[in-house]
Every structure is written in structure tokens, then in C-alpha cells.
């Protein structure tokens, strides 16, 4: 009958019920009415009900009118002969429980407003429940946190069915509180393990949700004195795990390792590897545990290998990782698409780092230079502008490799001694070859490229050219640069007038195309 | 002692100084007048100016000067009148008295002859020759000048000789020899001379009459000629009547004809023969080609200062570009003057034969031009024909008029003759849409003519804008469905002409268009990492850019960005459909046309061809080649060009691809699509062959072609492709094999030894003593001026003071003089009074004595 009077009437009715329940224990059965509205169809009504519940149980929690301790089953209490107060509290606690369950279910509601409101309400309950714990402390000053409730929230968020990235981004704003973050990490670890065990084929949506949550967790670099807690505590104890960054790190590590030990889809692999060096490795308690994952990724090949290189580099560089055949694998990574890959800049930055050592054997460097030169025959101009100075830098660092561009009195050859199919740089006979590819690129159509390739005609100057500004160069930037370039005199013009659109008769366009 | 040495050290100094000063100081001054300023220290290099002075002399000079100037003024202080002595050189001591007199006389004479009034024109000064007035001589017009007599040239008449040179005795002698009637009365010498004079006067009169006759005759002839000339200049009456029978020429024709006459009427130099013209044209092309090669190699950019390479020295800078000199020039053919335009106006032929004749001539001329151009082998006959059709500011060919006169006339009657220059692209579109190709061209041409930059000031900007609008219009035509490629094809020529007129504006709008296209692509590339092939309009812009600008330059403001744009198209746009493949191949063709002269290397192109060939092969990735993005070894579109229908393979005929297929909305039947696939493959193979020829000389040729060769050998050489394609494929492979394998080891150029550093001393201006230092030049100059001013000021004050002293002295001496005079007079008075007194007293005494 209230519904007939429209949403406003319904809201007023809810408000009346709410006041009645809060005012008088005798009216407690009105809670069922409120909870019934939670099951409604209309998102508006549900929102009203959620707000009412929020106020109701918020007030009850603050008043301490909910049962504290291990919750006995409802029937036994009702049937038993305890005091009416206790009965009421247990009963009300059961209503609170069912309300929370319903709210967790609402996290999967199709309407985003409902979801958002449910999440907000649940987090409010988490806060209040933390302040007025519903379980008895095991000892004096023990740390109490509504783990059950919070776990339900996290589980609701990491839904295997649908993509919750928007809601997760809402949730991530809470993660700057140390305690929430800690518990979220543990809850996520549990959730991942549970879901992965339960499903034979884990749906992609779940992995995406997990990744969204996991990548949003960022630990502070240093232990700060004042921890920001979501649940207000009267005093903080040193004994609590939550207060230590070390424990956070352990939880973080457990979470990621638990996540990464599963077989992930390729797209997720890439995403993880992209953030690996910045947001994961520095926060791990034991970064070397990532070796397995990274070596596996490095062996996958293609773009994933390129990305794994970065994590591996950090492990090799900072954590003394011994990696056999590293350079051989790096050499294997050089194939034509590398110049077209999205992460070209990162790869060449690292390759530059790896090859910057002056203690590398000459055959290795020569093989790299020759390989890069060979690949340059298929590269677009923006990559060429980067890779040509790269090769020249290699030759500068390793004077023994200069025979590649300067071999006086060498015999004329029938074929290039370099073997492009050979996987081992030592066997590739690159040192016997010359960089004819660069000579070919001196005839490149873009003037800057041909100029860059022409550097090898002279004896190489000593200072290395920095390739850092060239790494991120795009074709569009080259285009803009060409457009902005000033030219001193008038624009030269074609002096042979064209007979038509397709040009002269001997032009290729006129030969192969017609306007009809 | 020291003093004595000091003075003795420079005993000659005063003399030398005085000598050096020149005439102002006397060479040997009185030693008592010389005052020596003793120097305490001698400083090397210091110029001393005041070491010796002559105070007496200078004082005397100053006094003298004051008496001449100041005293004079003082004496004339209350006088209004001034006595000016204007006698010539009266006070000039350098002139001697005699000279002075001579000059005065000359001046007087001159004054005598001067015109009194410049406006008095009648009053001529009289010119004389040997004292005789020249005017008189002219009037008589005859002094006896024997030279002018033709009959007695060289010989003087006897009387004359006798009269002038006869001497005293001869008349007498002759008189004695001829005792005729003359002998009775021997004429005196005076008579003889009078007779002579009379005779000569008579002769002169006769000659004058003769001359007047001649003059009269000439005038008459002139008058007659003028009449005849009038007849000649005007058209003969019957010619005019034929003109009236013909349709009245309208304003446009008249204007065009006038233009034609105008151009022809002012040949600046000797007219050139056809051979010379052809030779010049060839030379021009050779020069342009040489410049192009220079730009291609990127050498000599600095010495290549000549701006637009095509502006000739005769260019009037009116924007008229002479692509091919087809003015009608005076030339001779079979001994007859080959005048074409004049015949139009002057010919008295009958009307019907005229047209035929003109047609013949036109054809002849076309042949001529064809033959003359043939050795430059850059233009074919058709081309010149088309080009001349649309070239701006050119008399329309009468051949055309003869051919499709009716159709043309009908079209022209609908079109107005002047068009306002479009202010926006919508204006232009409104002008052009709904018209036929010919009309559109005509409209553009007329806009161009109406707003030729030489006609008004703002026209240049208008036509510059017109280029941009035309370009936009072309883009719109290309984006239409189906694209109106025929119109675009024709519009290229006006675009080219406008570009030749305004290179800067044209390049700017071309760059703008390219930037637009690139920007659009960059947006999708940023978002997705790849982009779809753009519409046909971008491809056509790129092609037009290649037609308007030289593509072989090492760096060119339009072409280089266009190249980057083409490269982006080939590397970032995956081939997802058949139209994409056609577009991609078109881009390849454009790209190869760009580098056809410069033979530059395009890595992306080889990748793209590999990808397209891979699409045409059954997908079994084999060894020896790796696909490069945007192509993928496996995927939905990786077998796009595979044709499985045997029937379609059998019916396929090789032909050129149509650009219409590049527009995505074009739907085809399955058979057509299959044929298109095979055509694409054929074009691709042809491009591979072209690449093989183009890059055969590159040192890394075999490494470059290795993937292509592997793919061709594995999949395409055999298989189910049509025979022709297999042939093509095999020939491409054979061409690849045929390239020789030469691997010459690389050697650096030997660098020149670095010369040792030379430490040349740094030259600093030596500071002079006495100069104000340590400041800027302006500051120094200012200080110098202040110093000078102060000195001058002091000097002036001193002068004034001395003037005052001088004046006071003068006044004092005047007063003294006056006093002395008075004293003298008083004394005199007293004297006389005393004398009187004495006399009176003496008288008195006498009286008393008496």
C-alpha cells in the first residue's frame, strides 16, 4: 500500500519504521519490513532500504544493542530461557547478519548506484564494527577487526562473473588506510586460492578483477610513524601485525605469488610485466622469489619476453641473479617485429644497459651490431633514427668491432659470412662481416636517416651519442619536425607539368592503376 | 747647468716648429720676442704644442684684428648707413693693378651683354662671326662658299680668284691683252668687285628658289602618302563586309585577340628562330635537371641561392609562367613570312577558305612544336596539347575553335565571363558543382584570368586562396561515392599552374592538408597502436604532392613530410579488406614514383610487399622470412588474397587496377573480387620486380630480398595461379638471382690529420696616452665634447674680456684725445685773449703816452 503512493511515500514509511524500531524494542519486528524492501526490484527502493539499514544498524552498533561474541543459532536462543535482553540482542544480531549478507549480494546488482551504496554501507559497518567489536577480545589489547565482514566485501568485489573495475576503483580509495590494505591483501590471497581451486577454468573476468585490485595496492616505501587506520582504535599496540611494514610486505608477496602461480591469460601477463619493475618488485619481502615467474615469462617469446627483461634486469642487477645464456636469449629476442613493438623504447633502453659493459667479448657485440643492422633493413624511420646511433655506440664502446665498418685490404666476398639463422652469437661469424646494411641505409629516403647512416663513412668520433631522447621518437614527431623546419629559399617546384592525376605515362601509378 | 743643457738640447726647436707652422709665423723671428715654455720632463712620444710662444707677435696680431673688426663696429655703432665698396678686387692684394683693370673691363662687357629681363624672349643677344651678325648671315643664307657649288667644285672662278688673290697688276695686264669693248672703258677694281657681288647674289637667289621647290615637292609627297597610309591602315571595304557576314565576335574573343596582339606587338629583342627556341627550351630543361640533381644529392645547398629555379631573366614578375613558349613568333617558312595572327586581321582572303587555312596552319604548328620538342623527350605531343589548352593567359587555339565550335559556343553562352574569386571552399563548390568537366575547368581558368595578380593588388592573395580551395574541392571529390576521379584528373593541371605561380602558398596549403591527415591517423595510432587506411582523398593528396613538387630532393618542405606520411600508411595500417589492399598497393606505387629518380631505399615498402604476397599464399610460415607488423602470420585476414575458385583463375585477364575499387563502399561480385585479388597480386609482383631493379645496386641487396625470395620460391612460383602470374613470379626470381653478389668490405674515409693549433697573438689596441680610457666609445666621445666645449668656452670668455679691455683702451684714448684737444683750444683762446689784452693795453699805453 505504501508503494502505491510512490517512492516518496515509501521513503517516508521506511523512515517511520526505522524510528519505531530505534525508539522501542517492542517494535523490533518492523526490521523485517525494512529487510524485505532490500529484496525489492526497483533500484530506488533498494537504495532507500540500504540507507535505512545503514542508519538502523549504525545506531544499533553504536548503542551496543547487538550481541557480542560467538553467535549462537537463533532457534536455540529463542527456545532457551535466557533473559529477554539477550534474546533481543541475539535476534537483532541475526538480523544484522542477514542484512550484511544481502548487502554483499547487492554488490553484484546490475545498477551501479546500488552497488556503490552497498559498498559504502558495508564499509561504514566495517568501521563501526571495528570500533565496537562484535567478538570478545582473546586477551587484553588484542587486535580486533571485522575480518568476516571485510572478507565478504572483498569476495563480493572479486566476482568471477562480471567485470567490477569501476566498483574496484571506488574500493581502492579505501586502500590508503593501512589496516584495510593489509586485510584486503589477505582476503584477496584467500579469494584467489579459493576461486582457482573451485574452478577448473578460471574466467577471465575474475583475473581482471583480481589484477585491478592487486595493481591498486601500493605499499609505502618506508615505515611511517603514524599509521593511518580506517577503524579508529583508542591506542595502537606495537604487537599488532598491522602496524609493521614487514608484515605488509609479507602479505603483499603472498598475494602476488599466489596470483602469479596460476596460469594467466597472455594479456594479463603483459599487464603484470609492465608494472613489475615499478610497483611489484620493490615491495616484495624476497624479490628473488619472482625468478620463476620471470624466467618463465622470458621463455614465452615475443613481446612478453621483452617485458620480462625489465624485471630480470632488476633481479640481476640488484639481487645477484645468475642467469645462464642471458645474452644468447637477448640475441634471440632480436627479430623484425621488435622495431614495431609497443615497448620498443623500454627494450632498447635495457639493451643499451646490457651492452654498455666494456667487458663483453667482441664477437658478442659484433653479433648484436650485425643483427641490429640486419633488422634495420625492415625498420620504419623513427626506429632507424634510434637504432643507427645505437649501433654506432656499440662500435664506439668496443674498438675491436670497428672492423665491421673499417676493414682495409679485406678480400672481396661472394656472400655475407654472417649467418642470420644461427641462434648462438658466437657461431654467427659476425666479426668476419661488414655492416653493408648501413651502407644501404645511406640511400634511405628520409634525409635524417641517411645522414645517421652516413656516420660510418668517417672514422667514428669518440663521444657516444645519447640515444635516450631518441627512444620515444614517433613517426608523428618526425613529421611535425619536418613541417616546422625552416627552409631558406623559395620552395623548389616540379618543372615538368603533369598530364593528369596519375602522372606521366612511365610512372608506376599510370602503369598499374586506372581512373575508370 | 741643467737649465743650460735643457735649453741647449733643443736649440732648433723653435725654428723648426715655426717652419713647420708654415706662413703664419715669420721664418726668423726676433729672438727677443720668442718665449720658451720650459718643460720639466721630457716624455717620449708626447706631442708638445706650446713649447714656444711669441706673445708679442700674437698680441700685435690680435690688436690688429680688433682694430679691423671690433673697432670698426664700435665706430659705426650709431650709424645706420653702410659704405660698401663693390669694386672688383679692391681689397684683394693678390691681384696686380693691371689684372684688376682687365677683370673689371670684362665684367663691364659681360654686364653689357646680359639679358635685362629673362622673360623678354625677343631680346636675343647677337652672335657674331668676324664682327658680322650671324643672324644676318643666315638670312642671306649665302656667303660665297664655293664648296657648295657642285659644278665648280674644286675650282675657283677666275674672277673670284682674281678679285681675292689677283694682286695689283693683273687687271691691268688683262686689260692690255683684251682690247675689246671692255678695253675702251677699263673697269676699275671697285666695279669689278661690285659686278662679282651682283653675280654671286643672283646665283644664290636661283639656288634658293630651287631649294624651295624641292621642299614644296616633299611636302606634297608627304600629303599624298598620308592619304594612302590612311587607306592602307584601314581594312579594305570588302574585307569588312565579310566580317559582318560572320557572327559578331563577342567581348571575350575580342579581349583575347587584343591580348594576343598586345603580346605580339612588343618583341623586345630580335625574334628567335624555331631552332633557337628549341635549343633554349632544351637548355632550360637541362639547367633545371642539373639543379634537381644537385638538390637530390643535397650538395651545393649554399651556392644554390637562385630562388625559384624557373624564373627567367625576362620575367616581368607578373606571375606569368612560360611553361612552353608557344607565342606566335615571326618566322619564315618556304621563303614566305609565317604570320598567323595578322592574317586574321589583314588577310583579304574570302571567309570560307580562311578557316581551312588556319586549321592547316595550326596543325603544321603543332607538328613543328612536336618535332622541336622531340629531342628533349620529356614532353610528348599530347601533353603539350593539353597543357596549352589550359595554360593561363594564352590565346585560344583556333584549331579548337574550328573543331568543336558549336558545342563550345553552347557551353560558353551559359557561363558568365567573370567570376568573383571564391572566399571560401563553399563558394568554390557552389561554383563548380553541377557543371561538366570542361565547364569546371573553364570556370577555374576564368577565375584565374579575372584575378591575375597583375590586374589588381589583392588578386595574389585571392588566387593563393584559390589553390587551397581547389585542393579541398579535390579532396571532397575523392571522398564522394563513387569518387569523381575524372574531374580530379583534369583539375591537376590548374593546380599545377597555380602552384607554379604561388609556390609558397601552395606548399603551405599542401602541408596543411598533410598535417590534417597525419593528425587524424595519429589519434587512432595513439589509442590502438594501429590505424585504418585513410580515405582515397589522402592518397590523392599524396599523389598530387608528388606531381607538384620535385620528389627527388634530399630535403623538401612538402615532399619529406609526405614521405613520412606514406611510410606511416605502410607501417601502421593493417590490410583488412580488398579495398585496403588496393589502397596499399597504390601507396606503394606513389612511394616508388617518389623515389623513381633518386632511387632511394624504402624498407617499409619491401615489408609491405612481403606482407601482401604472404596474403596471397596459403599460410604456412616457412623458414627464411618473418612478417613485420602490421601483417600477422595468422589471423582473420591473413589469407585475404588467396583465390580458390579455379574458374575465376582461368577467366582472369591482366589489367590495371581501378582506383574506384579503393573506395570501401564499392561492392563487387565474388568473381570480380577474385579478379581484383589476382590483379593485386600481379601489381604486387610487378612492384617487386621494380624494387629488384631499383635496389639491385645496393650492397645489402640479397639480404634485403631474402624474405621475398624465400616466399616467392616456396609458395608462389608453383601453385594454382594463372600462367601469367607464374611467369611474372619466375621472372622476378630470375631478376633477383641475376643481381651479382659483391661484398666489398667497408672502409672508412681517411680523415684528414688535425692541424696543430696555432697560437696567434691576440691583438689589443694600444692605449694612447692622454686619451680618456676605460669607457665605451660613446662615453669617450661625450667626454671629449665636454672637454672641447669647456675649452672653447674659456677661450670665448677670454676673448670677450680682451675685447672689453681693447674697447676700454680705445675709449680712454678717445677721451684723452678729446681732453687734449680741449686743452689745446682753451690754451689757444687764452693765448688770443692774452694777445688781445696785450694789444689793448699797448694801445692804451700809447694813448696815455700821447
PDB file of N, CA, C and O in Angstrom, chain B residues 209-257:
ATOM      1  N   UNK B 209      65.642  79.398-104.832  1.00  0.00           N
ATOM      2  CA  UNK B 209      64.375  79.057-105.476  1.00  0.00           C
ATOM      3  C   UNK B 209      64.308  77.563-105.694  1.00  0.00           C
ATOM      4  O   UNK B 209      63.271  76.915-105.427  1.00  0.00           O
ATOM      5  N   UNK B 210      65.423  76.992-106.105  1.00  0.00           N
ATOM      6  CA  UNK B 210      65.454  75.564-106.368  1.00  0.00           C
ATOM      7  C   UNK B 210      65.120  74.784-105.082  1.00  0.00           C
ATOM      8  O   UNK B 210      64.326  73.848-105.071  1.00  0.00           O
ATOM      9  N   UNK B 211      65.750  75.228-104.020  1.00  0.00           N
ATOM     10  CA  UNK B 211      65.553  74.521-102.760  1.00  0.00           C
ATOM     11  C   UNK B 211      64.097  74.607-102.302  1.00  0.00           C
ATOM     12  O   UNK B 211      63.512  73.638-101.837  1.00  0.00           O
ATOM     13  N   UNK B 212      63.548  75.790-102.501  1.00  0.00           N
ATOM     14  CA  UNK B 212      62.148  75.927-102.107  1.00  0.00           C
ATOM     15  C   UNK B 212      61.257  74.978-102.880  1.00  0.00           C
ATOM     16  O   UNK B 212      60.338  74.359-102.338  1.00  0.00           O
ATOM     17  N   UNK B 213      61.565  74.844-104.161  1.00  0.00           N
ATOM     18  CA  UNK B 213      60.803  73.907-104.992  1.00  0.00           C
ATOM     19  C   UNK B 213      60.859  72.498-104.420  1.00  0.00           C
ATOM     20  O   UNK B 213      59.841  71.808-104.291  1.00  0.00           O
ATOM     21  N   UNK B 214      62.073  72.112-104.107  1.00  0.00           N
ATOM     22  CA  UNK B 214      62.268  70.745-103.596  1.00  0.00           C
ATOM     23  C   UNK B 214      61.449  70.542-102.327  1.00  0.00           C
ATOM     24  O   UNK B 214      60.765  69.517-102.161  1.00  0.00           O
ATOM     25  N   UNK B 215      61.477  71.554-101.498  1.00  0.00           N
ATOM     26  CA  UNK B 215      60.746  71.465-100.234  1.00  0.00           C
ATOM     27  C   UNK B 215      59.255  71.295-100.477  1.00  0.00           C
ATOM     28  O   UNK B 215      58.577  70.463 -99.865  1.00  0.00           O
ATOM     29  N   UNK B 216      58.812  72.097-101.423  1.00  0.00           N
ATOM     30  CA  UNK B 216      57.393  72.032-101.730  1.00  0.00           C
ATOM     31  C   UNK B 216      57.009  70.639-102.213  1.00  0.00           C
ATOM     32  O   UNK B 216      56.001  70.056-101.796  1.00  0.00           O
ATOM     33  N   UNK B 217      57.856  70.085-103.059  1.00  0.00           N
ATOM     34  CA  UNK B 217      57.585  68.759-103.596  1.00  0.00           C
ATOM     35  C   UNK B 217      57.526  67.727-102.489  1.00  0.00           C
ATOM     36  O   UNK B 217      56.625  66.877-102.440  1.00  0.00           O
ATOM     37  N   UNK B 218      58.454  67.803-101.578  1.00  0.00           N
ATOM     38  CA  UNK B 218      58.485  66.836-100.467  1.00  0.00           C
ATOM     39  C   UNK B 218      57.206  66.921 -99.672  1.00  0.00           C
ATOM     40  O   UNK B 218      56.603  65.900 -99.317  1.00  0.00           O
ATOM     41  N   UNK B 219      56.794  68.182 -99.428  1.00  0.00           N
ATOM     42  CA  UNK B 219      55.571  68.334 -98.637  1.00  0.00           C
ATOM     43  C   UNK B 219      54.381  67.719 -99.343  1.00  0.00           C
ATOM     44  O   UNK B 219      53.555  67.036 -98.737  1.00  0.00           O
ATOM     45  N   UNK B 220      54.368  67.912-100.626  1.00  0.00           N
ATOM     46  CA  UNK B 220      53.251  67.369-101.394  1.00  0.00           C
ATOM     47  C   UNK B 220      53.255  65.839-101.305  1.00  0.00           C
ATOM     48  O   UNK B 220      52.216  65.194-101.069  1.00  0.00           O
ATOM     49  N   UNK B 221      54.443  65.305-101.455  1.00  0.00           N
ATOM     50  CA  UNK B 221      54.581  63.853-101.388  1.00  0.00           C
ATOM     51  C   UNK B 221      54.079  63.329-100.038  1.00  0.00           C
ATOM     52  O   UNK B 221      53.363  62.328 -99.952  1.00  0.00           O
ATOM     53  N   UNK B 222      54.475  64.037 -99.006  1.00  0.00           N
ATOM     54  CA  UNK B 222      54.047  63.650 -97.658  1.00  0.00           C
ATOM     55  C   UNK B 222      52.530  63.616 -97.571  1.00  0.00           C
ATOM     56  O   UNK B 222      51.950  62.678 -97.015  1.00  0.00           O
ATOM     57  N   UNK B 223      51.947  64.697 -98.104  1.00  0.00           N
ATOM     58  CA  UNK B 223      50.492  64.783 -98.012  1.00  0.00           C
ATOM     59  C   UNK B 223      49.842  63.595 -98.716  1.00  0.00           C
ATOM     60  O   UNK B 223      48.970  62.926 -98.190  1.00  0.00           O
ATOM     61  N   UNK B 224      50.352  63.323 -99.911  1.00  0.00           N
ATOM     62  CA  UNK B 224      49.803  62.187-100.659  1.00  0.00           C
ATOM     63  C   UNK B 224      49.959  60.891 -99.877  1.00  0.00           C
ATOM     64  O   UNK B 224      49.040  60.065 -99.789  1.00  0.00           O
ATOM     65  N   UNK B 225      51.118  60.738 -99.296  1.00  0.00           N
ATOM     66  CA  UNK B 225      51.422  59.493 -98.569  1.00  0.00           C
ATOM     67  C   UNK B 225      50.459  59.309 -97.406  1.00  0.00           C
ATOM     68  O   UNK B 225      49.994  58.217 -97.136  1.00  0.00           O
ATOM     69  N   UNK B 226      50.192  60.440 -96.775  1.00  0.00           N
ATOM     70  CA  UNK B 226      49.298  60.337 -95.637  1.00  0.00           C
ATOM     71  C   UNK B 226      47.927  59.816 -96.066  1.00  0.00           C
ATOM     72  O   UNK B 226      47.327  58.981 -95.410  1.00  0.00           O
ATOM     73  N   UNK B 227      47.492  60.316 -97.175  1.00  0.00           N
ATOM     74  CA  UNK B 227      46.213  59.816 -97.684  1.00  0.00           C
ATOM     75  C   UNK B 227      46.260  58.319 -97.934  1.00  0.00           C
ATOM     76  O   UNK B 227      45.392  57.554 -97.503  1.00  0.00           O
ATOM     77  N   UNK B 228      47.333  57.913 -98.600  1.00  0.00           N
ATOM     78  CA  UNK B 228      47.454  56.492 -98.951  1.00  0.00           C
ATOM     79  C   UNK B 228      47.594  55.657 -97.684  1.00  0.00           C
ATOM     80  O   UNK B 228      47.011  54.577 -97.558  1.00  0.00           O
ATOM     81  N   UNK B 229      48.327  56.215 -96.742  1.00  0.00           N
ATOM     82  CA  UNK B 229      48.538  55.477 -95.491  1.00  0.00           C
ATOM     83  C   UNK B 229      47.218  55.206 -94.797  1.00  0.00           C
ATOM     84  O   UNK B 229      46.987  54.113 -94.286  1.00  0.00           O
ATOM     85  N   UNK B 230      46.391  56.234 -94.788  1.00  0.00           N
ATOM     86  CA  UNK B 230      45.065  56.049 -94.211  1.00  0.00           C
ATOM     87  C   UNK B 230      44.332  54.895 -94.864  1.00  0.00           C
ATOM     88  O   UNK B 230      43.713  54.056 -94.195  1.00  0.00           O
ATOM     89  N   UNK B 231      44.473  54.829 -96.169  1.00  0.00           N
ATOM     90  CA  UNK B 231      43.825  53.742 -96.883  1.00  0.00           C
ATOM     91  C   UNK B 231      44.408  52.397 -96.489  1.00  0.00           C
ATOM     92  O   UNK B 231      43.713  51.402 -96.317  1.00  0.00           O
ATOM     93  N   UNK B 232      45.732  52.393 -96.363  1.00  0.00           N
ATOM     94  CA  UNK B 232      46.410  51.133 -96.046  1.00  0.00           C
ATOM     95  C   UNK B 232      46.016  50.619 -94.670  1.00  0.00           C
ATOM     96  O   UNK B 232      45.798  49.446 -94.468  1.00  0.00           O
ATOM     97  N   UNK B 233      45.995  51.529 -93.689  1.00  0.00           N
ATOM     98  CA  UNK B 233      45.764  51.122 -92.304  1.00  0.00           C
ATOM     99  C   UNK B 233      44.368  50.553 -92.131  1.00  0.00           C
ATOM    100  O   UNK B 233      44.172  49.589 -91.415  1.00  0.00           O
ATOM    101  N   UNK B 234      43.427  51.189 -92.793  1.00  0.00           N
ATOM    102  CA  UNK B 234      42.072  50.694 -92.625  1.00  0.00           C
ATOM    103  C   UNK B 234      41.849  49.430 -93.439  1.00  0.00           C
ATOM    104  O   UNK B 234      42.596  49.140 -94.379  1.00  0.00           O
ATOM    105  N   UNK B 235      40.837  48.697 -93.027  1.00  0.00           N
ATOM    106  CA  UNK B 235      40.544  47.464 -93.718  1.00  0.00           C
ATOM    107  C   UNK B 235      39.905  47.806 -95.045  1.00  0.00           C
ATOM    108  O   UNK B 235      39.138  48.766 -95.139  1.00  0.00           O
ATOM    109  N   UNK B 236      40.219  47.080 -96.039  1.00  0.00           N
ATOM    110  CA  UNK B 236      39.508  47.318 -97.303  1.00  0.00           C
ATOM    111  C   UNK B 236      38.029  47.015 -97.132  1.00  0.00           C
ATOM    112  O   UNK B 236      37.666  46.147 -96.338  1.00  0.00           O
ATOM    113  N   UNK B 237      37.223  47.756 -97.834  1.00  0.00           N
ATOM    114  CA  UNK B 237      35.774  47.658 -97.606  1.00  0.00           C
ATOM    115  C   UNK B 237      35.236  46.253 -97.782  1.00  0.00           C
ATOM    116  O   UNK B 237      34.391  45.832 -96.995  1.00  0.00           O
ATOM    117  N   UNK B 238      35.742  45.486 -98.745  1.00  0.00           N
ATOM    118  CA  UNK B 238      35.118  44.168 -98.946  1.00  0.00           C
ATOM    119  C   UNK B 238      35.451  43.244 -97.782  1.00  0.00           C
ATOM    120  O   UNK B 238      34.632  42.413 -97.396  1.00  0.00           O
ATOM    121  N   UNK B 239      36.671  43.389 -97.172  1.00  0.00           N
ATOM    122  CA  UNK B 239      37.031  42.570 -96.024  1.00  0.00           C
ATOM    123  C   UNK B 239      36.068  42.835 -94.883  1.00  0.00           C
ATOM    124  O   UNK B 239      35.640  41.929 -94.179  1.00  0.00           O
ATOM    125  N   UNK B 240      35.731  44.110 -94.736  1.00  0.00           N
ATOM    126  CA  UNK B 240      34.833  44.450 -93.646  1.00  0.00           C
ATOM    127  C   UNK B 240      33.462  43.812 -93.859  1.00  0.00           C
ATOM    128  O   UNK B 240      32.812  43.344 -92.939  1.00  0.00           O
ATOM    129  N   UNK B 241      33.068  43.780 -95.077  1.00  0.00           N
ATOM    130  CA  UNK B 241      31.748  43.215 -95.336  1.00  0.00           C
ATOM    131  C   UNK B 241      31.725  41.731 -94.995  1.00  0.00           C
ATOM    132  O   UNK B 241      30.756  41.226 -94.441  1.00  0.00           O
ATOM    133  N   UNK B 242      32.837  41.000 -95.251  1.00  0.00           N
ATOM    134  CA  UNK B 242      32.832  39.579 -94.890  1.00  0.00           C
ATOM    135  C   UNK B 242      32.763  39.419 -93.384  1.00  0.00           C
ATOM    136  O   UNK B 242      32.118  38.510 -92.876  1.00  0.00           O
ATOM    137  N   UNK B 243      33.450  40.326 -92.691  1.00  0.00           N
ATOM    138  CA  UNK B 243      33.419  40.237 -91.228  1.00  0.00           C
ATOM    139  C   UNK B 243      32.007  40.419 -90.709  1.00  0.00           C
ATOM    140  O   UNK B 243      31.606  39.804 -89.726  1.00  0.00           O
ATOM    141  N   UNK B 244      31.261  41.251 -91.393  1.00  0.00           N
ATOM    142  CA  UNK B 244      29.892  41.463 -90.924  1.00  0.00           C
ATOM    143  C   UNK B 244      29.038  40.239 -91.175  1.00  0.00           C
ATOM    144  O   UNK B 244      28.135  39.934 -90.408  1.00  0.00           O
ATOM    145  N   UNK B 245      29.358  39.541 -92.256  1.00  0.00           N
ATOM    146  CA  UNK B 245      28.577  38.339 -92.510  1.00  0.00           C
ATOM    147  C   UNK B 245      28.805  37.300 -91.430  1.00  0.00           C
ATOM    148  O   UNK B 245      27.900  36.612 -90.994  1.00  0.00           O
ATOM    149  N   UNK B 246      30.052  37.205 -91.004  1.00  0.00           N
ATOM    150  CA  UNK B 246      30.362  36.204 -89.964  1.00  0.00           C
ATOM    151  C   UNK B 246      29.703  36.611 -88.660  1.00  0.00           C
ATOM    152  O   UNK B 246      29.360  37.762 -88.474  1.00  0.00           O
ATOM    153  N   UNK B 247      29.513  35.634 -87.718  1.00  0.00           N
ATOM    154  CA  UNK B 247      28.939  36.008 -86.421  1.00  0.00           C
ATOM    155  C   UNK B 247      29.828  37.018 -85.720  1.00  0.00           C
ATOM    156  O   UNK B 247      31.062  36.906 -85.748  1.00  0.00           O
ATOM    157  N   UNK B 248      29.133  37.984 -85.148  1.00  0.00           N
ATOM    158  CA  UNK B 248      29.858  39.087 -84.491  1.00  0.00           C
ATOM    159  C   UNK B 248      30.731  38.527 -83.364  1.00  0.00           C
ATOM    160  O   UNK B 248      30.240  37.798 -82.497  1.00  0.00           O
ATOM    161  N   UNK B 249      32.024  38.818 -83.389  1.00  0.00           N
ATOM    162  CA  UNK B 249      32.861  38.294 -82.294  1.00  0.00           C
ATOM    163  C   UNK B 249      32.453  38.944 -80.979  1.00  0.00           C
ATOM    164  O   UNK B 249      32.252  40.142 -80.904  1.00  0.00           O
ATOM    165  N   UNK B 250      32.344  38.122 -79.938  1.00  0.00           N
ATOM    166  CA  UNK B 250      31.852  38.666 -78.669  1.00  0.00           C
ATOM    167  C   UNK B 250      33.009  39.275 -77.882  1.00  0.00           C
ATOM    168  O   UNK B 250      34.169  39.248 -78.308  1.00  0.00           O
ATOM    169  N   UNK B 251      32.640  39.786 -76.734  1.00  0.00           N
ATOM    170  CA  UNK B 251      33.628  40.558 -75.958  1.00  0.00           C
ATOM    171  C   UNK B 251      34.814  39.704 -75.558  1.00  0.00           C
ATOM    172  O   UNK B 251      35.956  40.146 -75.591  1.00  0.00           O
ATOM    173  N   UNK B 252      34.513  38.468 -75.209  1.00  0.00           N
ATOM    174  CA  UNK B 252      35.608  37.598 -74.766  1.00  0.00           C
ATOM    175  C   UNK B 252      36.621  37.406 -75.867  1.00  0.00           C
ATOM    176  O   UNK B 252      37.825  37.572 -75.671  1.00  0.00           O
ATOM    177  N   UNK B 253      36.090  37.052 -77.113  1.00  0.00           N
ATOM    178  CA  UNK B 253      37.012  36.833 -78.220  1.00  0.00           C
ATOM    179  C   UNK B 253      37.847  38.075 -78.473  1.00  0.00           C
ATOM    180  O   UNK B 253      39.052  37.998 -78.719  1.00  0.00           O
ATOM    181  N   UNK B 254      37.143  39.206 -78.423  1.00  0.00           N
ATOM    182  CA  UNK B 254      37.861  40.459 -78.705  1.00  0.00           C
ATOM    183  C   UNK B 254      38.970  40.657 -77.683  1.00  0.00           C
ATOM    184  O   UNK B 254      40.097  40.959 -78.009  1.00  0.00           O
ATOM    185  N   UNK B 255      38.605  40.422 -76.436  1.00  0.00           N
ATOM    186  CA  UNK B 255      39.594  40.621 -75.373  1.00  0.00           C
ATOM    187  C   UNK B 255      40.791  39.704 -75.589  1.00  0.00           C
ATOM    188  O   UNK B 255      41.948  40.108 -75.495  1.00  0.00           O
ATOM    189  N   UNK B 256      40.468  38.466 -75.936  1.00  0.00           N
ATOM    190  CA  UNK B 256      41.546  37.501 -76.129  1.00  0.00           C
ATOM    191  C   UNK B 256      42.423  37.907 -77.292  1.00  0.00           C
ATOM    192  O   UNK B 256      43.647  37.865 -77.236  1.00  0.00           O
ATOM    193  N   UNK B 257      41.744  38.378 -78.384  1.00  0.00           N
ATOM    194  CA  UNK B 257      42.522  38.777 -79.552  1.00  0.00           C
ATOM    195  C   UNK B 257      43.403  39.972 -79.240  1.00  0.00           C
ATOM    196  O   UNK B 257      44.546  40.050 -79.652  1.00  0.00           O
TER     197      UNK B 257
END
